[in-house]
Amino acid sequence: MSTEGKVKKAYDEAVARYAEIGVDAGKALDALQQVSLSLHCWQTDDVSGFENAGGQLTGGIQATGSYPGKARNIGEVKSDLEKVVSLIPGHHRVSLHAIYGDFGGQKVDRNQIEPEHFRSWIDWAKANGLKLDFNSTSFSHPKSGDMTLSHRDSSIRDFWVEHTIRSRRIADEMGRQLGSKACHNLWVHDGSKDMTVDRYLYRKNLKESLDKIFAVKLPNVKDAVESKLFGTGLESFTVGSHEFYMGYAVQNGIMATLDMGHFHPTEETYDKISSLLLYMPEILLHVSRPVRWDSDHVVILNDSVLLLAQEIVRAGALSRTNVGLDYFDASINRIGAYVIGSRATQKALLQALLEPIELLRKYEVNEQNFERLALLEEAKALPWSAVYDYFCEVNGVPVAQEYISDIQRYEKEVLSKRS
Ligand code: RNT
Ligand code: ZN
């Protein structure tokens, strides 16, 4: 039998198996097809960007490794991302950072960026059927230091306020031209290494900066603010903590961003969703994999990602959840890193969509807690992977491990030629 026939046959068997427990696998696939992942452009080049080639990555984040083939210019980022989307089923988005502007070799400081610098990205997105999201960039800049929007010096704060206002306008232009609201994510690393006594002052400064940044509502932007527990070198104080931004987002009707690496290592991100969505319109996720710290390892199909996906689906929150990826591993093939992480995220969502939720809810209502736990365990072994394989096949992308050789070929033909 042809591979095609095999995939379809396994899918048909899976459909029948799921039907036995009251699950419509076809419906789950339709729902998965609607979910766009926002692919973070910064895995292509280890968060370097193109405003000042060779600049140091600062802001308490780190991309470790020196695997060859990193993208060296915007053209390479684009062709790498085109390769990536050709290996992931579905229709997706690309998330850009302000440092990825097309500055044409000119020195354009962060308080000078314009939609014009992202025109070629918007054209590229249009040509490739992609939507865009955007992020202001407050790290890797001479004016970053430990503090930006919360700095004691108002001239530094104003510089970053201006940058962020401009970033939101760029996002608005992306959303307008592409006919899909762009998420604008605001993350600043502001914090300090050691005991800080004026915490209230810094948080007040940050709040005042945000009030200026968000003073104007933009019709094509979905605003998000991203909290963090700590950054390296900034271990004792983070101005934009979870409580800080949760309060801010709720008070201002914007989104909180939940990055899976930004909480205490024993704290799971999934359990925040049902609380936040009662108080804010939507949320933005940064699907990531912290290993002992916010290490931004490549996302894999682990319990944290699965729990997250289940919670979104169980809460009926797929349409209110913006799924962004955020990791940067410089130690392996970077295209491969995207494909592994994107597919893992989709597999988690698919497993969640295939859950026998009606039966599980019935058990819960009846306090049949043994039955609920048993079914949750059994569901893990149901043939969801046959459904995912079929999803790949109908979307015209390689099935299962077949993408490995595609990436090896791209490495040989393209990546290995970059010095
Ligand atoms: C850092 C945050 C932030 C960045 C990107 C590059 O800890 O997660 O989202 O990773 O903006
Ligand atoms: Zn993040």
Coordinates of C-alpha atoms and ligand atoms in Angstrom, one line a residue:
M1 CA 0.0 0.0 0.0
S2 CA 1.2 3.5 -0.8
T3 CA 2.3 5.8 2.2
E4 CA -0.8 7.8 1.4
G5 CA -3.1 4.9 1.6
K6 CA -1.5 3.8 4.9
V7 CA -1.9 7.2 6.5
K8 CA -5.6 7.4 5.4
K9 CA -6.2 3.8 6.6
A10 CA -4.7 4.5 10.0
Y11 CA -6.8 7.7 10.2
D12 CA -10.0 5.9 9.4
E13 CA -9.3 3.4 12.1
A14 CA -8.6 6.2 14.6
V15 CA -11.8 7.9 13.6
A16 CA -13.7 4.8 14.5
R17 CA -11.8 4.4 17.8
Y18 CA -12.6 8.0 18.8
A19 CA -16.2 7.6 17.8
E20 CA -16.5 4.8 20.4
I21 CA -15.8 7.3 23.1
G22 CA -18.0 10.0 21.7
V23 CA -15.3 12.0 19.9
D24 CA -15.5 13.4 16.4
A25 CA -12.0 13.3 15.1
G26 CA -12.9 15.1 11.9
K27 CA -14.3 18.0 13.9
A28 CA -11.0 18.1 15.9
L29 CA -9.1 18.4 12.7
D30 CA -11.3 21.2 11.5
A31 CA -10.7 23.1 14.7
L32 CA -6.9 22.5 14.5
Q33 CA -6.9 23.8 10.9
Q34 CA -8.2 27.1 12.3
V35 CA -5.4 27.6 14.8
S36 CA -2.5 29.8 13.6
L37 CA 0.8 29.7 15.4
S38 CA 2.8 32.9 15.5
L39 CA 6.3 31.9 14.5
H40 CA 8.9 34.0 16.3
C41 CA 11.4 35.2 13.7
W42 CA 14.2 35.4 16.2
Q43 CA 15.0 31.6 16.2
T44 CA 16.5 32.1 12.7
D45 CA 19.4 34.3 14.0
D46 CA 19.7 33.8 17.7
V47 CA 17.8 37.1 18.5
S48 CA 20.5 39.2 16.8
G49 CA 18.4 41.4 14.5
F50 CA 19.7 43.6 11.8
E51 CA 20.1 47.1 13.1
N52 CA 23.6 46.8 14.4
A53 CA 25.3 43.7 13.1
G54 CA 27.3 42.0 15.7
G55 CA 25.6 43.7 18.7
Q56 CA 25.6 41.8 22.0
L57 CA 22.3 40.3 23.1
T58 CA 21.4 41.9 26.5
G59 CA 18.4 42.1 28.7
G60 CA 18.9 39.0 30.8
I61 CA 18.2 36.5 27.9
Q62 CA 20.7 34.3 26.2
A63 CA 20.9 32.1 23.1
T64 CA 23.6 29.5 23.7
G65 CA 25.3 27.4 21.0
S66 CA 27.1 28.1 17.7
Y67 CA 25.5 25.7 15.3
P68 CA 26.4 26.8 11.7
G69 CA 23.8 28.3 9.4
K70 CA 22.4 31.2 11.3
A71 CA 20.5 33.7 9.1
R72 CA 22.8 36.7 8.4
N73 CA 20.3 39.1 6.7
I74 CA 16.6 39.7 6.2
G75 CA 16.6 37.7 2.9
E76 CA 18.0 34.7 4.8
V77 CA 15.4 35.0 7.6
K78 CA 12.7 35.1 5.0
S79 CA 13.9 32.1 3.1
D80 CA 14.4 30.2 6.3
L81 CA 10.9 31.0 7.4
E82 CA 9.5 30.0 4.1
K83 CA 11.1 26.6 4.5
V84 CA 9.7 26.3 8.0
V85 CA 6.1 27.1 7.0
S86 CA 6.4 24.6 4.1
L87 CA 7.0 21.9 6.8
I88 CA 4.2 22.8 9.2
P89 CA 0.5 22.0 8.4
G90 CA -1.9 24.9 8.5
H91 CA -1.8 28.7 8.0
H92 CA 0.5 30.7 10.3
R93 CA 1.7 34.1 11.4
V94 CA 5.2 35.5 11.9
S95 CA 6.1 37.5 14.9
L96 CA 8.8 40.2 14.2
H97 CA 10.8 42.2 16.7
A98 CA 11.6 45.9 16.1
I99 CA 15.3 45.1 15.5
Y100 CA 14.3 43.1 12.4
G101 CA 13.4 46.3 10.4
D102 CA 14.6 46.7 6.8
F103 CA 16.8 49.7 7.5
G104 CA 18.7 49.5 4.2
G105 CA 22.1 49.9 5.9
Q106 CA 21.1 53.2 7.5
K107 CA 21.4 53.8 11.2
V108 CA 17.9 54.1 12.4
D109 CA 17.6 54.4 16.1
R110 CA 14.8 52.8 18.1
N111 CA 13.0 56.1 18.5
Q112 CA 13.0 56.6 14.8
I113 CA 11.5 53.4 13.5
E114 CA 8.6 53.7 11.0
P115 CA 6.1 51.5 9.3
E116 CA 8.2 52.1 6.2
H117 CA 11.0 50.0 7.6
F118 CA 8.6 47.0 7.7
R119 CA 7.1 47.5 4.3
S120 CA 9.2 44.8 2.7
W121 CA 8.1 42.4 5.5
I122 CA 4.4 43.2 4.9
D123 CA 4.8 42.7 1.2
W124 CA 6.6 39.4 1.9
A125 CA 3.8 38.3 4.3
K126 CA 1.2 39.1 1.7
A127 CA 3.0 37.2 -1.0
N128 CA 3.3 34.2 1.3
G129 CA -0.2 34.2 2.7
L130 CA 1.1 35.0 6.2
K131 CA -0.1 37.4 8.9
L132 CA 2.3 39.4 11.1
D133 CA 2.6 40.2 14.8
F134 CA 5.1 42.6 16.4
N135 CA 7.3 43.2 19.4
S136 CA 9.0 46.4 20.6
T137 CA 12.7 45.7 21.4
S138 CA 14.1 47.3 24.5
F139 CA 17.1 45.0 24.9
S140 CA 20.5 45.0 23.1
H141 CA 20.8 48.8 22.9
P142 CA 23.2 51.3 24.5
K143 CA 20.2 52.9 26.3
S144 CA 18.9 49.6 27.7
G145 CA 21.1 49.1 30.8
D146 CA 19.1 47.5 33.6
M147 CA 16.1 49.8 33.2
T148 CA 14.2 51.2 30.2
L149 CA 10.5 52.2 30.6
S150 CA 11.0 52.3 34.4
H151 CA 14.3 54.2 34.5
R152 CA 14.8 56.9 37.1
D153 CA 15.9 59.3 34.3
S154 CA 12.9 60.6 32.5
S155 CA 14.8 61.2 29.3
I156 CA 15.6 57.4 29.1
R157 CA 12.0 56.6 29.8
D158 CA 10.8 58.9 27.1
F159 CA 13.2 57.4 24.6
W160 CA 11.6 54.0 25.2
V161 CA 8.1 55.3 25.4
E162 CA 8.7 56.8 21.9
H163 CA 10.1 53.5 20.6
T164 CA 7.1 51.6 21.9
I165 CA 4.5 54.0 20.6
R166 CA 6.2 53.7 17.2
S167 CA 6.2 49.9 17.5
R168 CA 2.5 49.8 18.2
R169 CA 1.9 52.0 15.1
I170 CA 4.0 49.6 13.0
A171 CA 1.8 46.7 14.3
D172 CA -1.3 48.7 13.4
E173 CA 0.0 49.1 9.8
M174 CA 0.7 45.4 9.6
G175 CA -2.7 44.5 10.9
R176 CA -4.4 47.0 8.5
Q177 CA -2.6 45.9 5.4
L178 CA -2.9 42.2 6.1
G179 CA -6.5 42.3 7.2
S180 CA -5.8 40.6 10.5
K181 CA -5.2 42.4 13.8
A182 CA -1.5 42.2 14.8
C183 CA -0.6 41.2 18.4
H184 CA 1.8 43.8 19.8
N185 CA 3.7 42.3 22.7
L186 CA 5.5 44.5 25.1
W187 CA 8.3 42.9 27.2
V188 CA 11.0 44.9 28.9
H189 CA 13.7 43.3 31.0
D190 CA 13.7 46.1 33.6
G191 CA 15.1 44.8 36.9
S192 CA 18.1 44.6 39.1
K193 CA 20.7 42.1 40.2
D194 CA 20.6 42.9 43.9
M195 CA 18.3 44.1 46.6
T196 CA 16.4 47.1 45.4
V197 CA 14.7 49.4 47.9
D198 CA 12.7 51.7 45.6
R199 CA 10.5 49.0 44.0
Y200 CA 7.4 51.1 44.3
L201 CA 9.1 53.9 42.4
Y202 CA 10.2 51.8 39.5
R203 CA 6.8 50.2 39.2
K204 CA 5.1 53.6 39.3
N205 CA 7.5 54.7 36.5
L206 CA 6.6 51.7 34.4
K207 CA 2.9 52.3 34.9
E208 CA 3.2 55.9 33.9
S209 CA 5.2 54.9 30.8
L210 CA 2.6 52.3 29.8
D211 CA -0.2 54.9 30.2
K212 CA 1.6 57.1 27.7
I213 CA 2.2 54.1 25.4
F214 CA -1.4 52.9 25.4
A215 CA -3.0 56.4 25.5
V216 CA -4.2 55.9 21.9
K217 CA -6.2 52.9 20.9
L218 CA -5.2 51.4 17.6
P219 CA -7.8 49.6 15.6
N220 CA -5.6 46.9 14.1
V221 CA -3.6 46.0 17.2
K222 CA -4.2 43.6 20.0
D223 CA -2.0 44.8 22.8
A224 CA -0.2 42.4 25.2
V225 CA 2.1 42.9 28.2
E226 CA 4.5 40.1 29.2
S227 CA 5.6 39.5 32.7
K228 CA 8.7 37.6 33.9
L229 CA 10.0 36.2 37.1
F230 CA 13.7 37.2 36.6
G231 CA 16.4 37.6 34.0
T232 CA 20.0 36.5 34.3
G233 CA 22.0 39.3 35.9
L234 CA 18.7 40.7 37.1
E235 CA 17.8 38.1 39.7
S236 CA 16.5 40.2 42.6
F237 CA 13.9 42.4 41.1
T238 CA 11.8 42.4 38.0
V239 CA 9.7 45.6 37.6
G240 CA 7.2 43.9 35.2
S241 CA 6.2 41.0 37.5
H242 CA 3.1 38.9 36.9
E243 CA 1.0 40.8 39.4
F244 CA 2.1 44.1 37.9
Y245 CA 1.1 43.3 34.4
M246 CA -2.0 41.3 35.4
G247 CA -3.3 44.4 37.2
Y248 CA -2.4 46.6 34.3
A249 CA -3.9 44.4 31.7
V250 CA -7.2 44.0 33.6
Q251 CA -7.4 47.7 34.4
N252 CA -6.8 48.6 30.7
G253 CA -8.7 45.9 28.9
I254 CA -5.6 44.5 27.1
M255 CA -4.0 41.0 27.1
A256 CA -1.5 39.4 29.4
T257 CA 1.2 37.3 27.7
L258 CA 1.9 34.0 29.4
D259 CA 5.5 32.8 28.6
M260 CA 6.0 29.3 29.9
G261 CA 9.5 30.1 31.1
H262 CA 8.5 33.1 33.1
F263 CA 7.2 31.6 36.3
H264 CA 8.5 29.7 39.2
P265 CA 9.9 26.3 37.9
T266 CA 7.2 24.3 39.8
E267 CA 4.4 26.6 38.7
E268 CA 2.4 25.5 35.7
T269 CA 1.2 28.1 33.2
Y270 CA -2.0 26.3 32.2
D271 CA -3.8 27.0 35.4
K272 CA -3.6 30.8 34.9
I273 CA -5.8 30.7 31.8
S274 CA -9.2 30.2 33.3
S275 CA -8.5 33.0 35.8
L276 CA -7.1 35.5 33.3
L277 CA -9.8 35.0 30.7
L278 CA -12.5 35.9 33.2
Y279 CA -11.0 39.4 33.4
M280 CA -9.4 40.1 30.0
P281 CA -10.6 39.7 26.4
E282 CA -7.9 37.5 25.1
I283 CA -4.4 36.2 26.0
L284 CA -1.2 35.8 24.2
L285 CA 1.0 32.7 24.8
H286 CA 4.7 32.3 24.5
V287 CA 5.0 28.6 24.2
S288 CA 8.5 27.7 25.4
R289 CA 10.5 25.2 27.4
P290 CA 12.4 26.3 30.4
V291 CA 15.0 23.9 31.5
R292 CA 15.9 24.8 35.1
W293 CA 15.6 28.5 34.2
D294 CA 14.1 30.5 31.4
S295 CA 16.4 28.8 29.0
D296 CA 14.1 29.0 25.9
H297 CA 14.8 25.4 24.8
V298 CA 12.9 24.1 21.8
V299 CA 9.3 23.2 22.6
I300 CA 8.6 19.5 22.8
L301 CA 5.5 17.6 23.5
N302 CA 5.8 17.6 27.3
D303 CA 3.2 17.7 30.1
S304 CA 3.4 21.5 30.4
V305 CA 2.5 22.0 26.8
L306 CA -0.2 19.3 26.9
L307 CA -1.8 20.7 30.0
L308 CA -1.8 24.2 28.5
A309 CA -3.5 22.9 25.3
Q310 CA -6.0 21.0 27.3
E311 CA -6.9 23.9 29.4
I312 CA -7.4 26.2 26.4
V313 CA -9.7 23.6 24.7
R314 CA -11.6 22.7 27.9
A315 CA -12.2 26.4 28.7
G316 CA -13.5 26.9 25.1
A317 CA -10.9 29.5 24.8
L318 CA -9.2 28.7 21.5
S319 CA -10.6 31.8 19.8
R320 CA -9.5 34.0 22.6
T321 CA -5.9 32.6 22.7
N322 CA -3.1 33.9 20.5
V323 CA -0.5 31.1 20.3
G324 CA 3.0 32.5 19.9
L325 CA 6.2 30.5 20.1
D326 CA 9.2 31.9 22.0
Y327 CA 12.5 30.0 22.2
F328 CA 15.9 30.4 20.7
D329 CA 18.3 27.5 20.5
A330 CA 21.6 28.2 18.7
S331 CA 22.9 24.7 19.3
I332 CA 20.9 22.7 16.6
N333 CA 19.6 23.3 13.1
R334 CA 17.5 26.3 13.6
I335 CA 14.9 25.4 10.9
G336 CA 14.5 22.0 12.7
A337 CA 14.0 23.8 16.0
Y338 CA 11.0 25.6 14.5
V339 CA 9.5 22.5 13.0
I340 CA 9.9 20.4 16.2
G341 CA 8.4 23.1 18.4
S342 CA 5.5 24.0 16.1
R343 CA 4.5 20.5 15.5
A344 CA 4.7 19.7 19.2
T345 CA 2.4 22.6 19.9
Q346 CA -0.1 21.4 17.3
K347 CA 0.1 17.8 18.6
A348 CA -0.7 19.0 22.1
L349 CA -3.7 21.0 20.7
L350 CA -4.9 18.1 18.7
Q351 CA -4.7 15.7 21.7
A352 CA -6.7 18.3 23.6
L353 CA -9.3 18.6 20.8
L354 CA -9.6 14.8 20.8
E355 CA -10.2 14.5 24.5
P356 CA -13.4 12.5 25.4
I357 CA -14.5 15.7 27.2
E358 CA -18.2 14.9 27.5
L359 CA -17.6 11.6 29.3
L360 CA -14.9 13.2 31.5
R361 CA -17.3 16.0 32.5
K362 CA -20.0 13.5 33.3
Y363 CA -17.6 11.6 35.6
E364 CA -16.7 14.8 37.2
V365 CA -20.3 15.9 37.8
N366 CA -21.0 12.4 39.3
E367 CA -17.9 12.5 41.5
Q368 CA -16.7 9.4 39.8
N369 CA -13.1 10.4 40.3
F370 CA -11.5 7.0 39.7
E371 CA -13.3 6.8 36.3
R372 CA -12.2 10.4 35.5
L373 CA -8.5 9.6 36.2
A374 CA -8.7 6.3 34.4
L375 CA -10.1 7.9 31.2
L376 CA -7.6 10.7 31.3
E377 CA -4.8 8.0 31.4
E378 CA -6.4 5.9 28.7
A379 CA -6.8 9.0 26.5
K380 CA -3.1 9.4 26.4
A381 CA -2.7 6.2 24.4
L382 CA -5.5 6.8 21.9
P383 CA -4.4 7.0 18.3
W384 CA -4.1 10.8 18.1
S385 CA -0.8 10.5 16.1
A386 CA -2.7 8.8 13.2
V387 CA -5.0 11.9 13.2
Y388 CA -1.9 14.2 13.2
D389 CA -0.3 12.3 10.3
Y390 CA -3.4 12.6 8.3
F391 CA -3.5 16.4 9.1
C392 CA 0.0 16.7 7.7
E393 CA -0.9 14.7 4.6
V394 CA -4.1 16.7 3.7
N395 CA -2.1 19.9 4.2
G396 CA 0.6 18.7 1.8
V397 CA 3.5 18.6 4.3
P398 CA 5.8 15.7 5.2
V399 CA 4.2 13.1 7.5
A400 CA 5.9 12.2 10.8
Q401 CA 9.7 12.1 10.6
E402 CA 9.8 12.6 6.9
Y403 CA 10.6 16.3 7.5
I404 CA 14.0 15.4 8.8
S405 CA 15.4 14.6 5.4
D406 CA 13.9 17.8 4.0
I407 CA 15.7 19.8 6.6
Q408 CA 18.9 17.9 6.0
R409 CA 18.7 18.8 2.4
Y410 CA 18.1 22.5 3.1
E411 CA 21.1 22.4 5.5
K412 CA 23.3 20.9 2.8
E413 CA 22.1 23.1 0.0
V414 CA 21.5 26.4 1.8
L415 CA 22.6 26.7 5.4
S416 CA 26.0 25.1 5.1
K417 CA 27.0 27.7 2.5
R418 CA 26.6 30.5 5.1
S419 CA 29.9 31.2 6.9
Ligands
RNT1 C1 12.2 37.2 27.3 C2 10.8 37.2 26.8 C3 10.6 37.8 25.5 C4 11.7 37.5 24.5 C5 11.5 37.9 23.1 C6 12.7 37.9 22.3 O1 12.3 36.5 28.5 O2 10.3 35.9 26.8 O3 9.4 37.4 25.0 O4 12.0 36.1 24.5 O5 10.8 39.0 23.0
ZN2 ZN 8.5 35.5 25.9

